[in-house]
Amino acid sequence: MAEEEGDKTTAPADQSAAAPVQPGLEDVKAWEGYQLDEISGQGVAKVEGLFVDSETGEPAWVLAKLGRFGKTVPVSVRECAAAAGKVWVPHEREVIRNAPAVDPSMPLNREQELQLLEYYGIPGSVGRAAEIADRPEGSVTSKAPA
């Protein structure tokens, strides 16, 4: 019986230790100019900037520039891993290339973000979608950092 109780008290600690640590604002700002690679490691874009949550200021989206004169597409920061001058995302090249474009000088509203999250297959009940679900329709939810 005592062993079972011990297992119950350690389970939450194990779960929180396994939770991914989200990169901070300074970390994500440092990714600017990094190569953005798709799931197999092939280069797709360059990190051009980021959008932060309009209320908390925490990083929400990495902005990836597709080619020298290509469009800019957002990728959820929560799906990124970075090291050694590269950012990896769990999507194939075509998914990233076909993602909806954004204007880096214009903020995103709630509906735009929800459409992007749906495009990437991120359920509305978790992560960023859950964070912004209760915000008013049409409200600005992410923007370039100040």
PDB file of C-alpha atoms in Angstrom:
ATOM      1  CA  MET A   1       0.000   0.000   0.000  1.00  0.00           C
ATOM      2  CA  ALA A   2       2.804   2.435   0.869  1.00  0.00           C
ATOM      3  CA  GLU A   3       4.468   1.766  -2.491  1.00  0.00           C
ATOM      4  CA  GLU A   4       1.268   2.654  -4.319  1.00  0.00           C
ATOM      5  CA  GLU A   5       0.989   5.933  -2.415  1.00  0.00           C
ATOM      6  CA  GLY A   6       4.620   6.707  -3.239  1.00  0.00           C
ATOM      7  CA  ASP A   7       3.943   6.070  -6.919  1.00  0.00           C
ATOM      8  CA  LYS A   8       1.001   8.468  -6.842  1.00  0.00           C
ATOM      9  CA  THR A   9       3.054  11.280  -5.339  1.00  0.00           C
ATOM     10  CA  THR A  10       5.852  10.940  -7.883  1.00  0.00           C
ATOM     11  CA  ALA A  11       3.590  10.700 -10.950  1.00  0.00           C
ATOM     12  CA  PRO A  12       2.824  14.451 -11.207  1.00  0.00           C
ATOM     13  CA  ALA A  13       6.509  15.324 -10.868  1.00  0.00           C
ATOM     14  CA  ASP A  14       7.366  12.890 -13.648  1.00  0.00           C
ATOM     15  CA  GLN A  15       4.682  14.393 -15.880  1.00  0.00           C
ATOM     16  CA  SER A  16       5.807  17.969 -15.315  1.00  0.00           C
ATOM     17  CA  ALA A  17       9.421  17.010 -15.928  1.00  0.00           C
ATOM     18  CA  ALA A  18       8.367  15.540 -19.277  1.00  0.00           C
ATOM     19  CA  ALA A  19       6.474  18.680 -20.327  1.00  0.00           C
ATOM     20  CA  PRO A  20       8.360  20.505 -23.074  1.00  0.00           C
ATOM     21  CA  VAL A  21      10.015  23.737 -22.045  1.00  0.00           C
ATOM     22  CA  GLN A  22       8.910  26.569 -24.299  1.00  0.00           C
ATOM     23  CA  PRO A  23      11.616  28.901 -25.573  1.00  0.00           C
ATOM     24  CA  GLY A  24      11.587  32.416 -24.203  1.00  0.00           C
ATOM     25  CA  LEU A  25      11.380  35.668 -26.137  1.00  0.00           C
ATOM     26  CA  GLU A  26      15.146  36.235 -26.244  1.00  0.00           C
ATOM     27  CA  ASP A  27      15.717  32.650 -27.427  1.00  0.00           C
ATOM     28  CA  VAL A  28      13.262  32.996 -30.295  1.00  0.00           C
ATOM     29  CA  LYS A  29      14.581  36.451 -31.246  1.00  0.00           C
ATOM     30  CA  ALA A  30      18.021  34.837 -31.559  1.00  0.00           C
ATOM     31  CA  TRP A  31      16.647  32.429 -34.184  1.00  0.00           C
ATOM     32  CA  GLU A  32      16.314  35.242 -36.727  1.00  0.00           C
ATOM     33  CA  GLY A  33      18.407  34.303 -39.754  1.00  0.00           C
ATOM     34  CA  TYR A  34      18.419  30.588 -38.841  1.00  0.00           C
ATOM     35  CA  GLN A  35      17.616  28.006 -41.508  1.00  0.00           C
ATOM     36  CA  LEU A  36      14.154  26.461 -41.012  1.00  0.00           C
ATOM     37  CA  ASP A  37      14.249  22.750 -41.835  1.00  0.00           C
ATOM     38  CA  GLU A  38      11.364  20.380 -42.375  1.00  0.00           C
ATOM     39  CA  ILE A  39      10.902  17.056 -40.608  1.00  0.00           C
ATOM     40  CA  SER A  40      13.399  15.148 -42.799  1.00  0.00           C
ATOM     41  CA  GLY A  41      16.051  17.848 -42.369  1.00  0.00           C
ATOM     42  CA  GLN A  42      15.696  19.519 -45.762  1.00  0.00           C
ATOM     43  CA  GLY A  43      15.925  23.314 -45.688  1.00  0.00           C
ATOM     44  CA  VAL A  44      12.682  25.134 -46.462  1.00  0.00           C
ATOM     45  CA  ALA A  45      12.994  28.747 -45.350  1.00  0.00           C
ATOM     46  CA  LYS A  46      14.832  31.297 -43.226  1.00  0.00           C
ATOM     47  CA  VAL A  47      13.516  32.600 -39.938  1.00  0.00           C
ATOM     48  CA  GLU A  48      12.622  36.235 -40.569  1.00  0.00           C
ATOM     49  CA  GLY A  49      11.049  37.180 -37.252  1.00  0.00           C
ATOM     50  CA  LEU A  50       8.338  36.293 -34.791  1.00  0.00           C
ATOM     51  CA  PHE A  51       4.955  37.215 -33.413  1.00  0.00           C
ATOM     52  CA  VAL A  52       4.274  37.343 -29.686  1.00  0.00           C
ATOM     53  CA  ASP A  53       1.016  36.955 -27.784  1.00  0.00           C
ATOM     54  CA  SER A  54      -0.654  40.362 -27.637  1.00  0.00           C
ATOM     55  CA  GLU A  55      -1.489  39.949 -23.939  1.00  0.00           C
ATOM     56  CA  THR A  56       1.476  38.083 -22.447  1.00  0.00           C
ATOM     57  CA  GLY A  57       4.311  39.036 -24.805  1.00  0.00           C
ATOM     58  CA  GLU A  58       5.360  35.371 -24.987  1.00  0.00           C
ATOM     59  CA  PRO A  59       6.520  34.002 -28.383  1.00  0.00           C
ATOM     60  CA  ALA A  60       3.634  32.520 -30.378  1.00  0.00           C
ATOM     61  CA  TRP A  61       4.773  32.236 -34.017  1.00  0.00           C
ATOM     62  CA  VAL A  62       8.056  32.018 -35.904  1.00  0.00           C
ATOM     63  CA  LEU A  63       7.881  33.834 -39.230  1.00  0.00           C
ATOM     64  CA  ALA A  64       9.595  31.909 -42.026  1.00  0.00           C
ATOM     65  CA  LYS A  65      10.523  33.533 -45.352  1.00  0.00           C
ATOM     66  CA  LEU A  66      10.244  31.145 -48.290  1.00  0.00           C
ATOM     67  CA  GLY A  67      12.988  32.096 -50.714  1.00  0.00           C
ATOM     68  CA  ARG A  68      14.453  35.492 -51.416  1.00  0.00           C
ATOM     69  CA  PHE A  69      11.244  36.952 -52.839  1.00  0.00           C
ATOM     70  CA  GLY A  70       8.806  34.387 -51.454  1.00  0.00           C
ATOM     71  CA  LYS A  71       5.991  34.689 -48.996  1.00  0.00           C
ATOM     72  CA  THR A  72       6.263  34.717 -45.216  1.00  0.00           C
ATOM     73  CA  VAL A  73       4.480  31.944 -43.327  1.00  0.00           C
ATOM     74  CA  PRO A  74       4.013  31.500 -39.587  1.00  0.00           C
ATOM     75  CA  VAL A  75       4.909  28.308 -37.725  1.00  0.00           C
ATOM     76  CA  SER A  76       3.836  27.765 -34.122  1.00  0.00           C
ATOM     77  CA  VAL A  77       6.767  28.266 -31.729  1.00  0.00           C
ATOM     78  CA  ARG A  78       5.521  25.243 -29.792  1.00  0.00           C
ATOM     79  CA  GLU A  79       6.346  23.036 -32.772  1.00  0.00           C
ATOM     80  CA  CYS A  80       9.908  24.316 -33.166  1.00  0.00           C
ATOM     81  CA  ALA A  81      13.210  23.001 -31.898  1.00  0.00           C
ATOM     82  CA  ALA A  82      16.381  25.007 -32.461  1.00  0.00           C
ATOM     83  CA  ALA A  83      20.131  24.472 -32.182  1.00  0.00           C
ATOM     84  CA  ALA A  84      23.306  25.205 -34.127  1.00  0.00           C
ATOM     85  CA  GLY A  85      21.787  27.827 -36.404  1.00  0.00           C
ATOM     86  CA  LYS A  86      18.777  25.725 -37.421  1.00  0.00           C
ATOM     87  CA  VAL A  87      15.117  25.496 -36.466  1.00  0.00           C
ATOM     88  CA  TRP A  88      13.358  22.178 -37.059  1.00  0.00           C
ATOM     89  CA  VAL A  89       9.606  21.791 -37.502  1.00  0.00           C
ATOM     90  CA  PRO A  90       7.515  18.600 -37.640  1.00  0.00           C
ATOM     91  CA  HIS A  91       6.035  19.328 -41.057  1.00  0.00           C
ATOM     92  CA  GLU A  92       6.933  18.302 -44.580  1.00  0.00           C
ATOM     93  CA  ARG A  93       8.258  20.873 -47.040  1.00  0.00           C
ATOM     94  CA  GLU A  94       4.989  21.138 -48.991  1.00  0.00           C
ATOM     95  CA  VAL A  95       2.946  21.752 -45.843  1.00  0.00           C
ATOM     96  CA  ILE A  96       5.166  24.713 -44.974  1.00  0.00           C
ATOM     97  CA  ARG A  97       5.279  26.010 -48.549  1.00  0.00           C
ATOM     98  CA  ASN A  98       1.484  25.847 -48.848  1.00  0.00           C
ATOM     99  CA  ALA A  99       0.802  27.466 -45.480  1.00  0.00           C
ATOM    100  CA  PRO A 100      -1.197  30.691 -45.523  1.00  0.00           C
ATOM    101  CA  ALA A 101       1.016  33.764 -45.939  1.00  0.00           C
ATOM    102  CA  VAL A 102       1.068  36.606 -43.425  1.00  0.00           C
ATOM    103  CA  ASP A 103       2.242  40.189 -43.549  1.00  0.00           C
ATOM    104  CA  PRO A 104       4.954  40.512 -40.866  1.00  0.00           C
ATOM    105  CA  SER A 105       3.987  44.155 -40.313  1.00  0.00           C
ATOM    106  CA  MET A 106       0.348  43.306 -39.530  1.00  0.00           C
ATOM    107  CA  PRO A 107      -0.904  41.600 -36.344  1.00  0.00           C
ATOM    108  CA  LEU A 108      -2.970  38.416 -36.404  1.00  0.00           C
ATOM    109  CA  ASN A 109      -6.481  38.269 -35.048  1.00  0.00           C
ATOM    110  CA  ARG A 110      -8.110  35.360 -33.268  1.00  0.00           C
ATOM    111  CA  GLU A 111      -9.760  33.946 -36.404  1.00  0.00           C
ATOM    112  CA  GLN A 112      -6.548  34.081 -38.444  1.00  0.00           C
ATOM    113  CA  GLU A 113      -4.663  32.216 -35.729  1.00  0.00           C
ATOM    114  CA  LEU A 114      -7.354  29.579 -35.396  1.00  0.00           C
ATOM    115  CA  GLN A 115      -7.260  29.044 -39.186  1.00  0.00           C
ATOM    116  CA  LEU A 116      -3.467  28.656 -39.085  1.00  0.00           C
ATOM    117  CA  LEU A 117      -3.637  26.187 -36.213  1.00  0.00           C
ATOM    118  CA  GLU A 118      -6.298  24.196 -38.072  1.00  0.00           C
ATOM    119  CA  TYR A 119      -4.131  24.219 -41.217  1.00  0.00           C
ATOM    120  CA  TYR A 120      -1.238  22.677 -39.258  1.00  0.00           C
ATOM    121  CA  GLY A 121      -3.569  20.094 -37.705  1.00  0.00           C
ATOM    122  CA  ILE A 122      -3.379  21.463 -34.166  1.00  0.00           C
ATOM    123  CA  PRO A 123      -6.632  20.697 -32.313  1.00  0.00           C
ATOM    124  CA  GLY A 124      -8.692  23.598 -31.000  1.00  0.00           C
ATOM    125  CA  SER A 125      -8.671  22.220 -27.465  1.00  0.00           C
ATOM    126  CA  VAL A 126      -4.914  22.369 -26.831  1.00  0.00           C
ATOM    127  CA  GLY A 127      -1.980  24.749 -26.838  1.00  0.00           C
ATOM    128  CA  ARG A 128      -2.294  28.081 -28.574  1.00  0.00           C
ATOM    129  CA  ALA A 129      -5.861  27.431 -29.747  1.00  0.00           C
ATOM    130  CA  ALA A 130      -7.006  26.843 -26.173  1.00  0.00           C
ATOM    131  CA  GLU A 131      -5.198  30.013 -25.034  1.00  0.00           C
ATOM    132  CA  ILE A 132      -7.012  32.267 -27.493  1.00  0.00           C
ATOM    133  CA  ALA A 133     -10.388  30.477 -27.692  1.00  0.00           C
ATOM    134  CA  ASP A 134     -12.058  32.726 -25.102  1.00  0.00           C
ATOM    135  CA  ARG A 135     -10.771  35.993 -26.530  1.00  0.00           C
ATOM    136  CA  PRO A 136     -13.312  38.165 -28.375  1.00  0.00           C
ATOM    137  CA  GLU A 137     -13.900  37.549 -32.077  1.00  0.00           C
ATOM    138  CA  GLY A 138     -11.746  39.786 -34.227  1.00  0.00           C
ATOM    139  CA  SER A 139      -9.394  40.664 -31.367  1.00  0.00           C
ATOM    140  CA  VAL A 140      -5.667  40.954 -32.043  1.00  0.00           C
ATOM    141  CA  THR A 141      -4.035  37.890 -30.501  1.00  0.00           C
ATOM    142  CA  SER A 142      -0.460  38.096 -31.773  1.00  0.00           C
ATOM    143  CA  LYS A 143       1.814  40.766 -33.181  1.00  0.00           C
ATOM    144  CA  ALA A 144       5.426  41.700 -33.786  1.00  0.00           C
ATOM    145  CA  PRO A 145       7.294  42.274 -30.526  1.00  0.00           C
ATOM    146  CA  ALA A 146       7.693  45.867 -29.368  1.00  0.00           C
TER     147      ALA A 146
END
